[in-house]
PDB file of C-alpha atoms in Angstrom:
ATOM      1  CA  UNK A 135     100.679 110.492 110.205  1.00 89.00           C
ATOM      2  CA  UNK A 136     104.337 110.983 109.664  1.00 95.00           C
ATOM      3  CA  UNK A 137     104.822 111.254 113.386  1.00 97.00           C
ATOM      4  CA  UNK A 138     102.852 108.059 114.416  1.00 96.00           C
ATOM      5  CA  UNK A 139     104.520 106.020 111.362  1.00 97.00           C
ATOM      6  CA  UNK A 140     107.900 107.078 113.270  1.00 97.00           C
ATOM      7  CA  UNK A 141     106.463 105.828 116.484  1.00 97.00           C
ATOM      8  CA  UNK A 142     105.484 102.661 115.025  1.00 97.00           C
ATOM      9  CA  UNK A 143     108.654 102.073 113.221  1.00 98.00           C
ATOM     10  CA  UNK A 144     107.208 102.214 109.600  1.00 98.00           C
ATOM     11  CA  UNK A 145     107.171 104.605 106.894  1.00 98.00           C
ATOM     12  CA  UNK A 146     104.200 106.949 106.385  1.00 98.00           C
ATOM     13  CA  UNK A 147     103.304 105.129 103.169  1.00 98.00           C
ATOM     14  CA  UNK A 148     103.187 101.735 104.827  1.00 98.00           C
ATOM     15  CA  UNK A 149     100.967 103.434 107.868  1.00 98.00           C
ATOM     16  CA  UNK A 150      98.733 104.730 104.879  1.00 98.00           C
ATOM     17  CA  UNK A 151      98.321 101.324 103.354  1.00 98.00           C
ATOM     18  CA  UNK A 152      97.530  99.607 106.724  1.00 98.00           C
ATOM     19  CA  UNK A 153      94.989 102.093 107.758  1.00 97.00           C
ATOM     20  CA  UNK A 154      93.459 101.926 104.234  1.00 97.00           C
ATOM     21  CA  UNK A 155      93.096  98.035 104.290  1.00 97.00           C
ATOM     22  CA  UNK A 156      92.054  98.182 107.998  1.00 96.00           C
ATOM     23  CA  UNK A 157      89.412 100.611 107.039  1.00 96.00           C
ATOM     24  CA  UNK A 158      88.207  98.470 104.212  1.00 92.00           C
ATOM     25  CA  UNK A 159      88.121  95.132 106.343  1.00 90.00           C
ATOM     26  CA  UNK A 160      86.145  97.168 109.073  1.00 88.00           C
ATOM     27  CA  UNK A 161      83.521  98.315 106.557  1.00 86.00           C
ATOM     28  CA  UNK A 162      83.286  95.055 104.906  1.00 83.00           C
ATOM     29  CA  UNK A 163      82.806  93.221 108.273  1.00 80.00           C
ATOM     30  CA  UNK A 164      80.315  95.488 109.816  1.00 80.00           C
ATOM     31  CA  UNK A 165      77.866  96.126 106.815  1.00 78.00           C
ATOM     32  CA  UNK A 166      76.023  93.334 105.747  1.00 68.00           C
ATOM     33  CA  UNK A 167      73.861  93.724 102.786  1.00 69.00           C
ATOM     34  CA  UNK A 168      71.009  90.989 102.448  1.00 67.00           C
ATOM     35  CA  UNK A 169      67.948  90.813 100.369  1.00 64.00           C
ATOM     36  CA  UNK A 170      64.570  91.160 102.184  1.00 66.00           C
ATOM     37  CA  UNK A 171      63.728  87.363 101.076  1.00 70.00           C
ATOM     38  CA  UNK A 172      66.875  86.155 102.600  1.00 63.00           C
ATOM     39  CA  UNK A 173      65.889  87.383 106.018  1.00 60.00           C
ATOM     40  CA  UNK A 174      62.553  85.643 105.794  1.00 61.00           C
ATOM     41  CA  UNK A 175      63.869  82.452 105.267  1.00 57.00           C
ATOM     42  CA  UNK A 176      66.303  82.337 108.342  1.00 53.00           C
TER      43      UNK A 176
END
């Protein structure tokens, strides 16, 4: 991770934070939880 952060011109901590936030956003947008009755109404 240190090498990649260096190539990007950011600190390893900044890279870690960006990856963490990106992962959280990906999971939030990829997984949609709905109740069974919600699906019947659409």
